[in-house]
Every structure is written in C-alpha cells, then in structure tokens.
PDB file of C-alpha atoms in Angstrom:
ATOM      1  CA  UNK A   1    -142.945 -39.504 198.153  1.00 80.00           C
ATOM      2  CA  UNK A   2    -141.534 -36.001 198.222  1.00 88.00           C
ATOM      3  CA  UNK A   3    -138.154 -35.014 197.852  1.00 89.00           C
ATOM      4  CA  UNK A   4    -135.753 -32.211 199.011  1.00 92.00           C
ATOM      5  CA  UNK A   5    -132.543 -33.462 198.020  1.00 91.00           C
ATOM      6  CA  UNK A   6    -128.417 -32.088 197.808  1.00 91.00           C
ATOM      7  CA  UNK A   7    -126.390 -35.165 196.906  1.00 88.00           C
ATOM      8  CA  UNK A   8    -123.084 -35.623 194.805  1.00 86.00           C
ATOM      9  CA  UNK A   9    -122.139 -38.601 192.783  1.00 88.00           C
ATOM     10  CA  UNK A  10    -118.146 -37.484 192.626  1.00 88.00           C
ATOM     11  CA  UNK A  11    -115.116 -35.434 193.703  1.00 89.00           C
ATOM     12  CA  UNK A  12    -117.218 -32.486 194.345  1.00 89.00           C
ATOM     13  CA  UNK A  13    -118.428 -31.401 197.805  1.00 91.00           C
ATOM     14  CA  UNK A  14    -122.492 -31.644 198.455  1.00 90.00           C
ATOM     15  CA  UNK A  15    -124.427 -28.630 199.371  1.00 90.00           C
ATOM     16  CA  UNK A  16    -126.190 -27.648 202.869  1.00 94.00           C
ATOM     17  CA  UNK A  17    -130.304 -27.970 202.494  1.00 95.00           C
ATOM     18  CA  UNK A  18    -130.856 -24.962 205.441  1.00 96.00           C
ATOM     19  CA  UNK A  19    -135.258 -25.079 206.007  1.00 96.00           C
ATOM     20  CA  UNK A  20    -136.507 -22.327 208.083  1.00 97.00           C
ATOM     21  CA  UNK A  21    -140.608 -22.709 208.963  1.00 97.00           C
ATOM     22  CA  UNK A  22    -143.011 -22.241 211.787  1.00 97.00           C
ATOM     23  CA  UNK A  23    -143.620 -26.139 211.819  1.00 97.00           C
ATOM     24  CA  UNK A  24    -142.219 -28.839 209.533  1.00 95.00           C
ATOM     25  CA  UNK A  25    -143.581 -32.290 209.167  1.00 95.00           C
ATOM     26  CA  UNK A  26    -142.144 -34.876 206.963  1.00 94.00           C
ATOM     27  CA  UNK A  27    -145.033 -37.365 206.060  1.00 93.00           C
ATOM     28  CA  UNK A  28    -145.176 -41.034 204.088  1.00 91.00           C
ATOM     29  CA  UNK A  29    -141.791 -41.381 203.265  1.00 90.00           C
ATOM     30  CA  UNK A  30    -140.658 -38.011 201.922  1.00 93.00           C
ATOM     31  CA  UNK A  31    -137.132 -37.382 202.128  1.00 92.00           C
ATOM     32  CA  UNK A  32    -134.190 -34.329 202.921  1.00 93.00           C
ATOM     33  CA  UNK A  33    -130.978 -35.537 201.972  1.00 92.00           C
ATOM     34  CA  UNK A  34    -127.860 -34.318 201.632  1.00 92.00           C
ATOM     35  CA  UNK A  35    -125.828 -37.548 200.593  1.00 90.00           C
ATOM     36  CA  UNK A  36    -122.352 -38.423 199.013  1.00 87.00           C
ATOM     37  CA  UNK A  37    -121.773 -41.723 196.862  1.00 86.00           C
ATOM     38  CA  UNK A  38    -118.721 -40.901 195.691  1.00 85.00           C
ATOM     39  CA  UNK A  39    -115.351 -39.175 197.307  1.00 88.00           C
ATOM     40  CA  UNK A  40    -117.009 -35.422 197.732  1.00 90.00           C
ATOM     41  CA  UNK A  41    -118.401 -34.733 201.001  1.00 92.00           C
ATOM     42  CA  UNK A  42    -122.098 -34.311 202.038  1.00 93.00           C
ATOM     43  CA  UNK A  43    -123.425 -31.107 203.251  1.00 93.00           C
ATOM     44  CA  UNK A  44    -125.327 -30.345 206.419  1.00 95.00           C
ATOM     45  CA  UNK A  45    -128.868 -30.880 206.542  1.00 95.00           C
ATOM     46  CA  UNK A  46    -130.296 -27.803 209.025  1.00 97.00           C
ATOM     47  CA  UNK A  47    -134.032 -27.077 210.233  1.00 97.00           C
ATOM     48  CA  UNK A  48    -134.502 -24.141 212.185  1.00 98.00           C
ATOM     49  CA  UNK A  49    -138.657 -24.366 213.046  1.00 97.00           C
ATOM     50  CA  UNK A  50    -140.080 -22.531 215.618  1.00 96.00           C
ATOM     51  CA  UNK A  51    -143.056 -24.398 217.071  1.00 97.00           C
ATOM     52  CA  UNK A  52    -142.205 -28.129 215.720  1.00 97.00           C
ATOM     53  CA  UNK A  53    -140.651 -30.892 213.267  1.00 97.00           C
ATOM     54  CA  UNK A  54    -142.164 -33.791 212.798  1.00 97.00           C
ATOM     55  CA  UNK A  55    -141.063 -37.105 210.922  1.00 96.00           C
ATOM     56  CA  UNK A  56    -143.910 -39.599 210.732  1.00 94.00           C
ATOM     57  CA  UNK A  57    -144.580 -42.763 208.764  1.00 91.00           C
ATOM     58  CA  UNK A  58    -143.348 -44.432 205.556  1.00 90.00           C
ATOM     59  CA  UNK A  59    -144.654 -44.779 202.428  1.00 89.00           C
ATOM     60  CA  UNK A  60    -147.281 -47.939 201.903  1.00 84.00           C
ATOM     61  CA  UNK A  61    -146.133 -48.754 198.869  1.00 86.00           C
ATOM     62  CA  UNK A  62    -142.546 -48.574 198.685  1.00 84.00           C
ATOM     63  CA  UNK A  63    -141.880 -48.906 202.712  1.00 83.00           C
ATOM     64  CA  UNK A  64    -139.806 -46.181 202.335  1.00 86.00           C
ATOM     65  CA  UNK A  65    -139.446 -44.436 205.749  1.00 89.00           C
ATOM     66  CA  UNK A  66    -139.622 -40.594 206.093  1.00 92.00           C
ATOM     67  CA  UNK A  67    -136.225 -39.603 206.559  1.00 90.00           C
ATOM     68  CA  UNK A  68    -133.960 -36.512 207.416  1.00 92.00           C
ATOM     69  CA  UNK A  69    -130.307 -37.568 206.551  1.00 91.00           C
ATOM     70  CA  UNK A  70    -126.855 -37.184 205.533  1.00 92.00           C
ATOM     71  CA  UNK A  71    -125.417 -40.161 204.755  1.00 87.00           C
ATOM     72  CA  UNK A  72    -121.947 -41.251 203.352  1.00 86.00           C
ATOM     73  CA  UNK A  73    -121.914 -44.477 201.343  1.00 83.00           C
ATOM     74  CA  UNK A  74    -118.376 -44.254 199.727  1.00 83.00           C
ATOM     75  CA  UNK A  75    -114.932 -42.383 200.960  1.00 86.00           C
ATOM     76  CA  UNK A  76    -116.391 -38.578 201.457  1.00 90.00           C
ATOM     77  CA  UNK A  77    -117.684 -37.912 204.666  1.00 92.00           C
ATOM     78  CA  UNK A  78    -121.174 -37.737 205.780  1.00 92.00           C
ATOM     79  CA  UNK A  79    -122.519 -34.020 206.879  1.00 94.00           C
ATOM     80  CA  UNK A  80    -123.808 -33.347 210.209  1.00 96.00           C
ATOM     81  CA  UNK A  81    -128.080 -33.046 210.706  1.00 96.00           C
ATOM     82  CA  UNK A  82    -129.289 -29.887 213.362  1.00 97.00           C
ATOM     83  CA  UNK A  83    -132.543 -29.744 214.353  1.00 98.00           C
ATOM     84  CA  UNK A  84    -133.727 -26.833 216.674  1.00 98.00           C
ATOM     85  CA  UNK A  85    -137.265 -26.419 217.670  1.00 98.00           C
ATOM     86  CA  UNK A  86    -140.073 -26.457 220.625  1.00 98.00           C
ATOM     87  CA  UNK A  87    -140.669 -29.886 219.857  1.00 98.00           C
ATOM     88  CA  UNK A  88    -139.425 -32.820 217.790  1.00 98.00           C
ATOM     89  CA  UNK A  89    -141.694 -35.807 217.176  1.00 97.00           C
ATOM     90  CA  UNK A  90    -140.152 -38.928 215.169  1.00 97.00           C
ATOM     91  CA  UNK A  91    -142.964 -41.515 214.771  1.00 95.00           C
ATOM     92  CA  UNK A  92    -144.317 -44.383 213.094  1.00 93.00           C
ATOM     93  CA  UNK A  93    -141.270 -45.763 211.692  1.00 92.00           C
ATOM     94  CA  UNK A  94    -139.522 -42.300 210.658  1.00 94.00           C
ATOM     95  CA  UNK A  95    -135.892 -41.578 210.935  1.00 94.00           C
ATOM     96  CA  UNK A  96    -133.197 -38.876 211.687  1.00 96.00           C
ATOM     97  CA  UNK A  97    -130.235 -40.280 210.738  1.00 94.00           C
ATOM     98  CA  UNK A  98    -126.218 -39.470 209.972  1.00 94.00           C
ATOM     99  CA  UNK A  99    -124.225 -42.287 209.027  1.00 90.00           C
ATOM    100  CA  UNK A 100    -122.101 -43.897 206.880  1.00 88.00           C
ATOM    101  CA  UNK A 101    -122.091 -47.520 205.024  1.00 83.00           C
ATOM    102  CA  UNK A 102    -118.568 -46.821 203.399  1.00 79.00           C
ATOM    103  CA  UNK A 103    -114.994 -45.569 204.905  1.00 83.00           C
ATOM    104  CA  UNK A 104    -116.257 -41.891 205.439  1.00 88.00           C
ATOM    105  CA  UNK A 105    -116.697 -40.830 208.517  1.00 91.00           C
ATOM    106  CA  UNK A 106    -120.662 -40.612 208.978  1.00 92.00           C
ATOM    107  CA  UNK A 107    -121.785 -36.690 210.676  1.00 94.00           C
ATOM    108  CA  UNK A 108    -122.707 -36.256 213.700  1.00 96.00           C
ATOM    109  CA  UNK A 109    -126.738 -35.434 214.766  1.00 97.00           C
ATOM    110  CA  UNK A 110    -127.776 -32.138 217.348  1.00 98.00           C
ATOM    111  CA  UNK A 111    -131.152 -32.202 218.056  1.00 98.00           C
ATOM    112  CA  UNK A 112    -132.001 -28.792 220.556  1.00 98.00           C
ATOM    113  CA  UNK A 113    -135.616 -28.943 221.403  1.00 98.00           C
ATOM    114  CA  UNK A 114    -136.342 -26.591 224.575  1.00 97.00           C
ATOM    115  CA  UNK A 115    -139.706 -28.526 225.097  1.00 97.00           C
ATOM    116  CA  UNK A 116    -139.307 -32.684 224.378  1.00 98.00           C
ATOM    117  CA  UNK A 117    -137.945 -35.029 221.749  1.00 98.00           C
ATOM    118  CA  UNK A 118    -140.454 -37.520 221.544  1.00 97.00           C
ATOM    119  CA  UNK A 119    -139.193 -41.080 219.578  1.00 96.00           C
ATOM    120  CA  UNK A 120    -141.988 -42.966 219.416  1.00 94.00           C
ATOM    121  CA  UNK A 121    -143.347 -46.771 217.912  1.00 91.00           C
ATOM    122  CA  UNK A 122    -142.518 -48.833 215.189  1.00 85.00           C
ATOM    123  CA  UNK A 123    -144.135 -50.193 211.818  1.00 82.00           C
ATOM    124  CA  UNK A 124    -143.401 -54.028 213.456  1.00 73.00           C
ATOM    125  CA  UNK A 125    -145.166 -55.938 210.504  1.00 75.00           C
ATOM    126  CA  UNK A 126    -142.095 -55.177 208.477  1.00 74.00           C
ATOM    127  CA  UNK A 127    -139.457 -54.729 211.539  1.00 78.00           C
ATOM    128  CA  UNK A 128    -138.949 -51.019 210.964  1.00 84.00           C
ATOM    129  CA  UNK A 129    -138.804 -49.201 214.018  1.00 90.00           C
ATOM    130  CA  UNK A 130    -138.498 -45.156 214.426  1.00 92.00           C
ATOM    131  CA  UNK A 131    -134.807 -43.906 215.329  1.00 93.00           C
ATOM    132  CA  UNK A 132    -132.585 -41.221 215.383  1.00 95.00           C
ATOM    133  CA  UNK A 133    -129.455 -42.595 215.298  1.00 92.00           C
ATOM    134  CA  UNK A 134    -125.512 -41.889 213.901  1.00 92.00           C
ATOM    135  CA  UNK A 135    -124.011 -45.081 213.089  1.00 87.00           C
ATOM    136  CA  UNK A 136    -121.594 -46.921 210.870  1.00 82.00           C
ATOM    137  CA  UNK A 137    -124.017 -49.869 209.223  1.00 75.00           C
ATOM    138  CA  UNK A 138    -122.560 -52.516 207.408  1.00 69.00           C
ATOM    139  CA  UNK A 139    -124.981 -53.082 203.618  1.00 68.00           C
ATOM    140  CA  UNK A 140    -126.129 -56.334 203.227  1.00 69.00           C
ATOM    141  CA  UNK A 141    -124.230 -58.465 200.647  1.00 75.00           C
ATOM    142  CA  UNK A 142    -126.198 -58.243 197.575  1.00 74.00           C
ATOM    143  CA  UNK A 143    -126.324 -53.998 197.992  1.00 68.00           C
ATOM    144  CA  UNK A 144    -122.063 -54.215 198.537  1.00 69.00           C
ATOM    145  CA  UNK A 145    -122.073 -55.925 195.482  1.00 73.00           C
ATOM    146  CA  UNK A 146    -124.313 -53.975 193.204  1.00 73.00           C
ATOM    147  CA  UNK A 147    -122.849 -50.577 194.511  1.00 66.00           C
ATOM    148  CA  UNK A 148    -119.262 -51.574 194.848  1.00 69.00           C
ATOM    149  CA  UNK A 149    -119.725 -50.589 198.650  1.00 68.00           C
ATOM    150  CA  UNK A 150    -116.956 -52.563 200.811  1.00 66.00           C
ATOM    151  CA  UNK A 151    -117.161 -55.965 202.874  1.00 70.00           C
ATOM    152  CA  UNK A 152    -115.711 -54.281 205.888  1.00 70.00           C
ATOM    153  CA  UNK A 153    -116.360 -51.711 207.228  1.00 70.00           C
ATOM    154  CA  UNK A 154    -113.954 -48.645 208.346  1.00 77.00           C
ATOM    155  CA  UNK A 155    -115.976 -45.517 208.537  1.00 81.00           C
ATOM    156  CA  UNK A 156    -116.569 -43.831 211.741  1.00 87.00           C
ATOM    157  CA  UNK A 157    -120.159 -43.264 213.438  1.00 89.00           C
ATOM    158  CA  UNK A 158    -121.153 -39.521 214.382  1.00 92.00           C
ATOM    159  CA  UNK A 159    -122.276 -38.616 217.775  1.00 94.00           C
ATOM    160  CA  UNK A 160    -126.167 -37.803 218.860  1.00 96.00           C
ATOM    161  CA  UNK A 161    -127.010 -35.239 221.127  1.00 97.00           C
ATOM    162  CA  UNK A 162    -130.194 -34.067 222.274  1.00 98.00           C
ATOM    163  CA  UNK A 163    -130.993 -30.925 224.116  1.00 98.00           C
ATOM    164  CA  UNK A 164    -133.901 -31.222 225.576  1.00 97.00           C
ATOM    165  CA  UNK A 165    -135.944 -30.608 229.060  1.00 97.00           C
ATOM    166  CA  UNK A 166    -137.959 -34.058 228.036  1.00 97.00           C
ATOM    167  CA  UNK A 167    -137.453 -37.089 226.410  1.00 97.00           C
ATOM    168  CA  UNK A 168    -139.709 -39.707 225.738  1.00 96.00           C
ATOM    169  CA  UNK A 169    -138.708 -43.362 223.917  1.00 96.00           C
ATOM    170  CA  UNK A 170    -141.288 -45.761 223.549  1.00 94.00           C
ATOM    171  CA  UNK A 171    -142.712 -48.634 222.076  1.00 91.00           C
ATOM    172  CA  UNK A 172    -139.949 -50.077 219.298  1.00 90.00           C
ATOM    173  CA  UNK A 173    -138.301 -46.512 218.928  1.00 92.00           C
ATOM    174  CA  UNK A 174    -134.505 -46.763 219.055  1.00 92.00           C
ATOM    175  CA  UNK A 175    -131.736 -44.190 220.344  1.00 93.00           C
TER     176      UNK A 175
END
C-alpha cells in the first residue's frame, strides 16, 4: 500500500506531514504516519481538505488497515492528528488514530468537519472494525518481546474531539 511517512527511530524529534487538497482519500491500507520508536517525539499529522477526507478499507493481502496516525511506541510522545474538512468519512475498517503502546504520552485527535463525521462498518471476518480513537493500548506479548516494548503500561491516552453539525456511528465502527 502507499506510504506518506515522518517517523524517528532515536533522540531526534519527528517531523509534521501538513497535506493540503480539495479531497483526500486514503484507500487499501495506505498509510500517513508520523511515528516515534525511540525517545524523540512524533510530529503532527495535519489535513486541511476542502470538500472531504476519506479513510476506507485495508489492504487484502496484508490486512493492513488504511490509517492516519501518530503513534508513540517507546518514551517520546505521540503528535497530535487535525483533520478539517466538509466531510470526513472513515469506513470499512479504516482508522484515525493517536496513541501510544509505550510510556509516552499518545497525542490528542481534532477532527472539525462543518458538515458530518461519518464512522462507519467493520471488516468482521477478521474482527477489525473502523475507529477513530486516542488510546493507550497495551501490545500483545510476543510484539513486547520482539520490540522491547514494556509489560505495563504507563503512557497517557490523547483526547478526541469532533466538531461537527452531524455524526453518524454505525455498524461495528468504534468512538
């Protein structure tokens, strides 16, 4: 799948991705991330689109969902993801997400849409549901050993807020 990616691997702070478009639709897994797996912190992830963004899908053969992100997965903290549009539409298993799997604080998510958020269905043959969401997720075992991430968790969840004048969830989408 395609790629826009910022991430850092060390000490050194990530950079912000800023997109600014007409419309912008993430499709079949493709990715923006701006990531730290190290002690640097991530940058902000910003899309500034005037009629829409949409994130829709994963990819068949990988199951990888399409994703807007900043996440944290060590000590550096996680950037923040702003969205501003006439509509957002997160579908069919794709994600906006801000949140950490290590001790950094994960960023928080601002989604202003003057039309409607929509967050919509699920892929529920392999349990993996749409969302936009800001969270602190524990990794399962085998991924905290293999990455060195740690058994308990201490980072901090963002906070989500949506601006919106409507706001649908439905079918398997989670908030």
């Amino acid at each position: 799948p395609s790629t826009i990616i910022a991430n850092t691997f060390n000490s050194w702070n990530c950079g912000n991705i800023d997109i600014s478009t007409n419309q912008f639709t993430s499709l079949n897994g493709s990715t923006i991330s701006s990531s730290t797996f190290s002690s640097g912190d991530a940058g902000n992830l910003t899309i500034d689109a005037l009629e829409s963004v949409e994130v829709i899908g994963i990819d068949p053969n990988s199951l990888q969902k399409s994703f807007f992100t900043s996440l944290t997965l060590n000590t550096g903290n996680g950037g923040n993801v702003i969205v501003n549009s006439q509509r957002v539409i997160v579908k069919d298993g794709g994600r906006i997400d801000a949140s950490t799997i290590g001790s950094g604080a994960a960023g928080n998510i601002t989604i202003n849409a003057a039309q409607k958020v929509e967050l919509l269905g699920s892929i529920p043959e392999f349990l993996i549901p749409s969302q936009i969401t800001s969270s602190a997720n524990l990794a399962d075992k085998s991924i905290q050993q293999r990455f060195g991430f740690p058994p308990i968790l201490n980072g901090e969840s963002g906070t989500v807020t949506i601006n919106t004048s409507q706001l649908n969830i439905a079918d398997g989408a989670v908030l």
